[in-house]
XYZ file of C-alpha atoms in Angstrom:
540
model
C -24.312 -5.009 -35.239
C -23.417 -2.088 -37.542
C -19.966 -1.777 -39.139
C -18.913 1.017 -36.803
C -19.723 -1.063 -33.737
C -17.782 -4.027 -35.106
C -14.729 -1.840 -35.775
C -14.905 -0.322 -32.297
C -15.015 -3.734 -30.621
C -12.107 -5.038 -32.716
C -10.130 -1.842 -32.274
C -10.251 -1.069 -35.994
C -10.771 2.175 -37.861
C -9.979 4.582 -35.062
C -6.919 5.681 -33.216
C -8.944 6.850 -30.233
C -9.461 4.677 -27.211
C -12.095 4.732 -24.475
C -13.339 7.971 -23.021
C -12.008 8.820 -19.624
C -14.095 10.224 -16.793
C -14.000 13.682 -18.313
C -15.157 12.408 -21.669
C -11.767 12.771 -23.421
C -10.333 9.818 -25.323
C -7.642 7.771 -23.604
C -5.065 5.571 -25.307
C -5.787 1.839 -25.834
C -3.034 0.897 -23.413
C -2.927 2.783 -20.137
C 0.430 4.399 -19.389
C 0.473 4.210 -15.632
C 3.556 6.448 -15.453
C 1.297 9.335 -16.460
C -0.638 8.908 -13.234
C 1.825 7.248 -10.844
C 5.464 8.274 -10.635
C 7.623 5.333 -9.509
C 10.842 6.871 -10.791
C 12.212 7.273 -7.287
C 11.236 3.795 -6.128
C 13.972 1.325 -5.258
C 13.730 -2.491 -5.103
C 15.456 -4.312 -2.248
C 15.578 -7.858 -0.862
C 15.859 -8.936 2.780
C 17.798 -11.871 4.159
C 14.877 -14.202 3.449
C 14.753 -13.174 -0.217
C 11.550 -11.158 0.141
C 11.194 -8.327 -2.332
C 10.485 -4.790 -1.080
C 9.773 -1.551 -2.885
C 11.078 1.550 -1.148
C 8.946 4.535 -2.090
C 7.965 7.749 -0.374
C 9.636 6.831 2.860
C 7.801 3.521 3.236
C 8.638 -0.124 2.495
C 6.159 -2.186 0.485
C 6.371 -5.967 0.745
C 5.208 -7.187 -2.682
C 4.266 -10.877 -2.435
C 2.344 -10.692 -5.714
C 0.631 -7.893 -7.671
C -2.428 -8.167 -9.944
C -1.505 -8.757 -13.561
C -4.147 -8.693 -16.295
C -1.801 -10.350 -18.799
C -1.405 -13.286 -16.437
C -5.133 -13.388 -16.007
C -5.731 -13.491 -19.785
C -3.132 -16.164 -20.338
C -4.433 -18.501 -17.645
C -5.627 -21.968 -18.579
C -8.020 -24.145 -16.661
C -6.063 -26.305 -14.279
C -7.159 -28.950 -11.849
C -8.576 -26.997 -8.907
C -7.549 -28.389 -5.526
C -10.079 -28.585 -2.681
C -8.612 -27.956 0.763
C -10.263 -29.034 4.001
C -7.355 -28.220 6.312
C -7.793 -24.472 6.994
C -6.367 -23.520 10.415
C -5.227 -20.342 12.172
C -1.424 -20.531 12.607
C -0.409 -20.970 16.237
C 1.518 -17.708 16.284
C -1.654 -15.804 15.210
C -4.077 -17.401 17.703
C -5.097 -14.823 20.272
C -3.248 -11.936 18.533
C -6.503 -10.015 18.436
C -7.417 -10.447 22.072
C -8.683 -7.126 23.443
C -8.741 -5.601 19.919
C -11.590 -4.733 17.585
C -12.166 -5.087 13.822
C -14.470 -3.429 11.324
C -15.186 -4.531 7.785
C -16.910 -2.152 5.379
C -18.519 -4.065 2.487
C -19.396 -2.692 -0.947
C -21.096 -4.470 -3.864
C -22.829 -7.781 -4.367
C -23.950 -10.693 -2.172
C -20.647 -12.434 -2.971
C -18.723 -9.604 -1.312
C -20.936 -9.779 1.781
C -20.391 -13.538 1.895
C -16.628 -12.957 1.656
C -16.982 -10.570 4.587
C -18.606 -13.325 6.609
C -15.496 -15.443 6.024
C -13.105 -12.643 6.932
C -15.094 -11.861 10.084
C -15.013 -15.523 11.062
C -11.239 -15.665 10.613
C -10.640 -12.489 12.574
C -12.831 -13.655 15.445
C -10.938 -16.949 15.632
C -7.822 -14.798 16.012
C -9.426 -13.127 19.015
C -10.734 -9.878 17.472
C -14.154 -8.492 18.412
C -16.412 -6.783 15.893
C -17.246 -3.067 16.248
C -19.246 -0.637 14.166
C -17.366 2.366 15.496
C -14.476 3.413 13.220
C -12.583 5.070 16.086
C -12.667 1.850 18.168
C -11.234 -0.426 15.432
C -7.726 -1.805 15.479
C -8.169 -3.459 12.067
C -10.308 -1.994 9.256
C -10.855 -3.827 5.972
C -12.606 -2.238 2.968
C -14.114 -5.130 0.986
C -14.536 -3.462 -2.366
C -16.562 -3.725 -5.594
C -15.180 -3.009 -9.101
C -18.321 -3.380 -11.160
C -19.050 0.305 -11.558
C -17.031 3.510 -11.429
C -19.230 4.993 -8.698
C -18.372 2.111 -6.358
C -14.634 2.772 -6.793
C -15.109 6.484 -6.146
C -16.827 5.696 -2.839
C -13.973 3.461 -1.767
C -11.243 5.978 -2.586
C -13.260 8.589 -0.733
C -13.259 6.338 2.329
C -9.552 5.630 1.965
C -8.969 9.375 2.042
C -11.124 9.853 5.145
C -9.219 7.141 7.037
C -5.864 8.905 6.575
C -6.523 11.229 9.528
C -7.448 8.296 11.779
C -4.236 6.487 10.775
C -2.185 9.518 11.755
C -3.842 9.683 15.131
C -3.631 5.926 15.620
C -0.543 4.651 13.753
C -0.908 1.094 15.079
C -4.249 0.787 13.236
C -4.129 -1.738 10.368
C -5.958 -0.599 7.210
C -6.606 -3.162 4.484
C -8.161 -3.041 1.022
C -9.518 -6.290 -0.380
C -12.255 -7.511 -2.770
C -12.582 -6.912 -6.492
C -10.924 -3.504 -6.651
C -7.752 -4.964 -5.230
C -7.525 -7.214 -8.279
C -7.119 -4.188 -10.571
C -3.608 -3.146 -11.573
C -4.433 0.579 -11.656
C -6.039 0.480 -8.208
C -3.017 -1.181 -6.593
C -0.654 1.260 -8.349
C -2.751 4.217 -7.188
C -2.739 3.018 -3.558
C 1.031 2.360 -3.594
C 1.780 5.849 -4.863
C -0.950 8.033 -3.380
C -2.297 6.250 -0.264
C 0.655 4.911 1.642
C -1.286 4.882 4.900
C -2.855 1.615 3.664
C -1.115 -1.394 5.297
C -2.498 -4.365 3.449
C -3.876 -5.170 -0.054
C -5.106 -8.695 -0.796
C -7.245 -10.195 -3.517
C -10.427 -12.223 -3.797
C -8.439 -15.494 -4.057
C -6.380 -14.742 -0.926
C -8.979 -14.523 1.871
C -7.735 -17.745 3.526
C -4.320 -16.067 3.737
C -5.587 -13.263 6.005
C -3.819 -14.528 9.179
C -0.421 -14.673 7.428
C -0.834 -11.321 5.688
C -2.055 -9.611 8.834
C 0.938 -10.934 10.702
C 3.315 -9.528 8.090
C 1.570 -6.130 8.238
C 1.637 -5.989 12.065
C 5.191 -7.255 12.533
C 6.894 -5.740 9.510
C 5.328 -2.248 9.680
C 5.360 -2.144 5.885
C 2.577 -2.187 3.313
C 1.912 -5.784 2.268
C 0.529 -6.674 -1.178
C -0.601 -10.176 -2.132
C -2.988 -10.406 -5.055
C -3.032 -13.590 -7.021
C -3.929 -13.152 -10.688
C -4.533 -16.899 -11.037
C -7.783 -18.041 -9.487
C -7.353 -19.817 -6.183
C -8.296 -23.300 -5.087
C -11.496 -24.063 -3.248
C -10.928 -23.732 0.502
C -13.574 -25.427 2.639
C -14.002 -25.210 6.413
C -13.093 -21.525 6.706
C -14.692 -20.031 9.805
C -17.740 -17.892 8.974
C -19.731 -15.311 10.947
C -23.190 -15.229 9.442
C -25.370 -12.166 9.922
C -28.624 -12.937 11.749
C -30.384 -16.265 12.042
C -32.996 -15.926 9.274
C -31.278 -15.901 5.884
C -27.965 -17.486 4.907
C -25.793 -17.259 1.782
C -24.131 -20.372 0.448
C -21.394 -20.023 -2.146
C -21.646 -22.932 -4.643
C -19.094 -21.754 -7.204
C -16.546 -19.014 -7.906
C -15.592 -17.068 -11.011
C -17.029 -16.646 -14.462
C -15.998 -17.864 -17.931
C -18.364 -15.675 -19.991
C -16.090 -12.656 -20.519
C -18.857 -10.203 -21.407
C -16.999 -7.315 -23.034
C -18.054 -4.726 -20.397
C -17.450 -6.868 -17.322
C -14.403 -6.975 -15.031
C -15.577 -9.991 -13.001
C -13.690 -12.711 -14.932
C -10.484 -10.819 -14.196
C -11.214 -10.102 -10.535
C -12.847 -13.478 -9.655
C -11.120 -15.836 -12.080
C -12.315 -18.914 -13.949
C -15.336 -20.890 -12.880
C -14.662 -23.309 -10.024
C -17.525 -25.356 -8.505
C -17.640 -26.687 -4.980
C -18.293 -30.399 -4.601
C -22.019 -31.107 -4.202
C -21.531 -33.111 -0.986
C -19.871 -30.105 0.664
C -22.724 -27.790 -0.362
C -25.430 -30.227 0.752
C -23.759 -30.706 4.132
C -23.511 -26.917 4.657
C -27.191 -26.449 3.779
C -28.178 -29.256 6.183
C -26.171 -27.613 8.939
C -27.854 -24.235 8.183
C -31.270 -25.943 8.347
C -30.381 -27.530 11.733
C -29.521 -24.039 13.046
C -33.077 -22.872 12.245
C -32.468 -20.616 9.224
C -35.548 -20.139 7.065
C -33.950 -19.202 3.744
C -30.747 -19.788 1.854
C -29.485 -18.115 -1.310
C -27.046 -20.033 -3.498
C -24.358 -17.700 -4.814
C -22.128 -17.630 -7.876
C -20.994 -15.013 -10.389
C -22.653 -17.254 -12.976
C -24.530 -19.607 -10.682
C -26.291 -21.788 -13.238
C -22.961 -22.734 -14.792
C -22.445 -24.788 -11.635
C -20.931 -28.204 -12.215
C -19.557 -27.653 -15.702
C -16.026 -28.024 -14.385
C -16.833 -31.119 -12.298
C -16.608 -34.719 -13.500
C -19.860 -36.348 -14.562
C -23.209 -34.813 -15.453
C -24.205 -32.881 -12.334
C -25.429 -29.279 -12.745
C -27.433 -26.706 -10.868
C -30.679 -28.563 -11.644
C -29.336 -31.746 -9.922
C -28.108 -29.687 -6.933
C -31.465 -27.895 -6.590
C -33.259 -31.243 -6.766
C -31.104 -32.627 -3.929
C -31.558 -29.435 -1.824
C -35.303 -29.617 -2.508
C -35.406 -32.629 -0.149
C -33.880 -30.740 2.812
C -36.263 -29.363 5.389
C -35.626 -25.623 4.963
C -38.573 -23.369 3.910
C -36.965 -21.380 1.081
C -34.090 -21.783 -1.427
C -33.057 -19.103 -3.949
C -30.102 -18.592 -6.267
C -28.381 -15.677 -7.950
C -27.078 -14.582 -10.466
C -27.929 -16.681 -13.506
C -26.895 -16.329 -17.144
C -29.410 -17.035 -19.982
C -26.850 -19.191 -21.815
C -26.750 -21.719 -18.946
C -30.444 -21.823 -18.045
C -31.201 -25.353 -19.242
C -34.422 -27.382 -19.495
C -33.539 -29.652 -16.578
C -33.179 -26.668 -14.244
C -36.557 -25.360 -15.365
C -38.163 -28.729 -14.698
C -36.698 -28.913 -11.196
C -37.702 -25.289 -10.286
C -41.252 -26.058 -11.453
C -41.565 -28.555 -8.549
C -42.001 -25.617 -6.199
C -42.017 -26.483 -2.525
C -38.969 -24.826 -0.949
C -37.734 -23.747 -4.409
C -39.164 -20.214 -4.608
C -40.918 -18.635 -7.581
C -38.514 -15.815 -8.388
C -36.355 -15.800 -11.505
C -33.647 -13.150 -11.905
C -32.463 -13.380 -15.503
C -30.198 -10.501 -16.581
C -30.682 -9.446 -20.237
C -28.636 -6.199 -20.292
C -30.086 -4.960 -23.636
C -33.134 -5.599 -25.851
C -31.157 -5.232 -29.113
C -29.396 -8.237 -30.648
C -26.570 -6.167 -32.163
C -25.787 -4.585 -28.785
C -25.971 -8.014 -27.127
C -23.442 -9.278 -29.680
C -20.851 -6.595 -28.984
C -21.505 -7.065 -25.246
C -20.427 -10.639 -25.756
C -23.617 -12.043 -24.218
C -23.764 -14.934 -26.734
C -27.556 -14.919 -27.198
C -29.940 -12.854 -29.292
C -33.062 -11.042 -28.199
C -35.131 -13.804 -29.800
C -33.275 -16.529 -27.935
C -33.736 -14.704 -24.618
C -37.451 -14.212 -25.230
C -37.885 -17.902 -26.146
C -36.131 -18.953 -22.876
C -38.129 -16.514 -20.754
C -41.462 -17.736 -22.144
C -40.387 -21.350 -21.489
C -39.686 -20.489 -17.869
C -42.973 -18.567 -17.498
C -44.925 -21.516 -18.927
C -43.337 -23.921 -16.435
C -43.615 -21.561 -13.448
C -46.593 -19.282 -14.239
C -46.764 -17.521 -10.860
C -43.062 -16.604 -10.760
C -41.862 -13.027 -10.504
C -39.408 -12.088 -13.232
C -36.604 -9.557 -12.753
C -33.559 -8.499 -14.780
C -30.503 -6.192 -15.216
C -30.334 -3.535 -17.953
C -27.543 -1.284 -19.203
C -28.135 1.917 -21.185
C -25.623 3.957 -23.171
C -23.318 1.121 -24.285
C -20.810 2.436 -26.895
C -22.548 3.357 -30.170
C -26.018 2.487 -28.831
C -28.486 4.303 -31.086
C -31.897 5.611 -30.139
C -33.451 2.851 -32.263
C -31.455 0.216 -30.364
C -32.484 1.744 -27.068
C -36.098 1.572 -28.152
C -35.585 -2.208 -28.532
C -34.743 -2.332 -24.866
C -37.952 -0.491 -24.005
C -40.008 -2.830 -26.144
C -38.404 -5.875 -24.512
C -39.272 -4.567 -21.064
C -42.881 -4.227 -22.182
C -42.884 -7.712 -23.758
C -41.354 -9.358 -20.673
C -43.502 -7.448 -18.228
C -40.750 -7.527 -15.600
C -41.720 -7.212 -11.967
C -38.660 -5.027 -11.421
C -35.254 -4.354 -12.927
C -31.829 -3.113 -11.891
C -30.898 -0.379 -14.376
C -27.457 1.135 -14.993
C -25.617 3.675 -17.067
C -22.705 2.103 -18.878
C -19.267 3.164 -17.671
C -16.011 1.654 -19.073
C -14.020 -0.622 -16.757
C -10.325 -0.623 -17.461
C -8.978 -3.932 -18.655
C -12.208 -5.018 -20.341
C -12.598 -5.332 -24.182
C -15.357 -2.697 -24.216
C -12.995 -0.158 -22.684
C -11.145 -0.168 -26.008
C -14.243 1.229 -27.640
C -14.936 4.931 -27.611
C -17.462 5.728 -24.915
C -19.315 7.977 -27.370
C -22.847 8.134 -26.037
C -23.009 11.574 -24.304
C -23.769 11.495 -20.567
C -26.866 13.622 -21.009
C -28.208 11.065 -23.523
C -27.381 8.200 -21.101
C -29.249 9.958 -18.261
C -32.206 10.658 -20.468
C -32.404 7.001 -21.553
C -32.045 5.819 -17.964
C -34.882 8.109 -16.870
C -37.157 6.857 -19.621
C -36.302 3.253 -18.886
C -36.915 3.692 -15.167
C -40.235 5.354 -15.816
C -41.366 2.337 -17.821
C -39.992 -0.200 -15.337
C -41.635 1.589 -12.415
C -44.955 1.779 -14.271
C -44.963 -1.972 -14.892
C -43.748 -2.726 -11.380
C -46.584 -0.658 -9.880
C -49.138 -2.493 -12.014
C -47.705 -5.909 -11.203
C -47.808 -5.077 -7.462
C -51.368 -3.758 -7.812
C -52.439 -7.227 -8.857
C -51.581 -8.481 -5.394
C -53.964 -6.196 -3.539
C -56.460 -8.298 -1.530
C -54.325 -11.467 -1.786
C -52.802 -13.209 1.228
C -49.091 -13.938 0.782
C -46.410 -15.769 2.662
C -43.825 -13.376 4.170
C -40.475 -14.192 5.796
C -40.058 -11.431 8.396
C -36.522 -10.000 8.152
C -36.734 -7.255 10.836
C -37.956 -3.778 11.525
C -38.662 -1.401 8.647
C -35.825 1.039 8.013
C -38.294 3.932 8.078
C -40.428 2.978 11.119
C -39.302 0.643 13.948
C -42.956 -0.109 14.758
C -43.408 -1.632 11.314
C -42.048 -5.028 10.365
C -40.575 -5.833 6.963
C -40.098 -9.054 5.038
C -40.200 -10.663 1.612
C -42.583 -12.910 -0.255
C -41.541 -16.064 -2.012
C -41.418 -13.948 -5.186
C -39.007 -11.506 -3.469
C -41.407 -8.619 -3.077
C -40.939 -6.413 -0.010
C -43.913 -6.263 2.370
C -44.342 -3.875 5.328
C -46.873 -4.608 8.078
C -47.505 -4.135 11.802
C -47.034 -7.140 14.084
C -45.251 -8.354 17.221
C -41.450 -8.306 17.273
C -41.577 -12.017 17.992
C -42.430 -12.508 14.304
C -38.925 -11.486 13.255
C -37.230 -14.516 11.730
C -40.523 -16.324 11.210
C -42.815 -16.917 8.275
C -46.242 -15.273 8.501
C -49.248 -14.843 6.261
C -50.050 -11.201 5.347
C -52.957 -9.774 3.425
C -51.894 -7.054 0.972
C -53.957 -3.923 1.536
C -52.056 -1.377 -0.577
C -49.572 -1.760 -3.423
C -46.843 0.782 -4.124
C -44.248 0.947 -6.860
C -41.514 -0.843 -4.992
C -43.201 -2.178 -1.813
C -46.448 -3.647 -0.528
C -48.320 -2.689 2.645
C -50.133 -5.513 4.405
C -51.788 -6.662 7.610
C -50.747 -9.819 9.335
C -53.266 -12.668 9.199
C -51.507 -15.516 11.074
C -48.242 -17.366 11.589
C -47.520 -19.783 8.785
C -46.854 -22.581 11.301
C -50.377 -22.173 12.687
C -51.866 -22.324 9.181
C -49.903 -25.495 8.418
């Protein structure tokens, strides 16, 4: 780390703050009054002591707003596990004859949250629709990881304003990670008063109560807990399809990488009890699912907050004994990838050979100011240890270009790491500051044209390696879990190998949801074309 980078991270040596979207420096502490005028807002209380804000002709019931200071001050407390989730009597059947629509942005965790919300709404009597005009309740389940994701959501919020005018009884809700951000909630309160409901990632089990307040009170309702919530088991869930299932094993993240908003939006790490996870996986297996993916913001930190010595390796070893064809997990952190986990994964069987190990940068100085808590050399040592134990595994990663003060020489270290690791594929991103993170206090001083050039060069290298790695599979017969029809051609089926490579081939529709053997006849940069050989069950 050079001296300038150290000063930027610590906030020393410069009076300028992070660059805003237009590239101009912003102050270290956001002055929301510049953007949102609450000077005419009035606070009132009703007979029950509930606090309302009167603004722009509308009442806003503020149960709790997001607060970064609260989030930073939080301490680990005993997390309670609740098994008594129920729909309140007065909300049962409230959705009869009505439709709901949930638009989901972001990661698998968001989609898993959507499954919970859909399950709750359907227990309340609502029916799912994919037609916006038919919906009586619309939730936008949002992502805050990147600026582009937020722009898409606010664009959608704007589009829904016309529908709300035409259909005033429609309930519009914003939830997910964006709703945990102070600036987002302030912006909605001031500029988008057609929104009825804002709730956070820790408040999903509160949906029946919040929806009731929004329907009955006719005011905007805000409930966003800054403190991470308890673990709520037994929430209803509407899974998508009957082939692949997501299983959340933990919530939150304690790593506090300097660029990442997740610890503030998802809270501290909380692990589910292993017996609850194992029972859920057994139930999924009984229903005939072929694959599960274990989810967590930092999934291999599982168990660190539980009593005793039981981590992800122990959990994977227990799940290894359950009769389900495939088990995956995402997303892992190099700091928590221990030797025991590697030993368990090397057993194979239903533990698939795909390792997603985000590195973010190939330069140790950049990794240090990112707060990743490992060096390039430590990452490489771990990766080689995994590859030795699981030699046929595919290896994928995440990479960020254009982090504040990243030099061309430091970027070249990222390119050299990609070559050294020989990744099968990578998710690549341009850095953008996220308000409330330590890195946002640094000047975003790598010009956008330089960021785009580096991203293009990185993608060119990643694609070149990916094409070569795929080429090595030509002529081989691989196991494919058929997920459905190809998006480009309904006569072509599409599925994934154990190593998470996408295969397209022609076969009967009856193969959907089954495992088949497919011979690879042509390799492309991102996909493989094959021809079906036989059903896996026949081969066995």
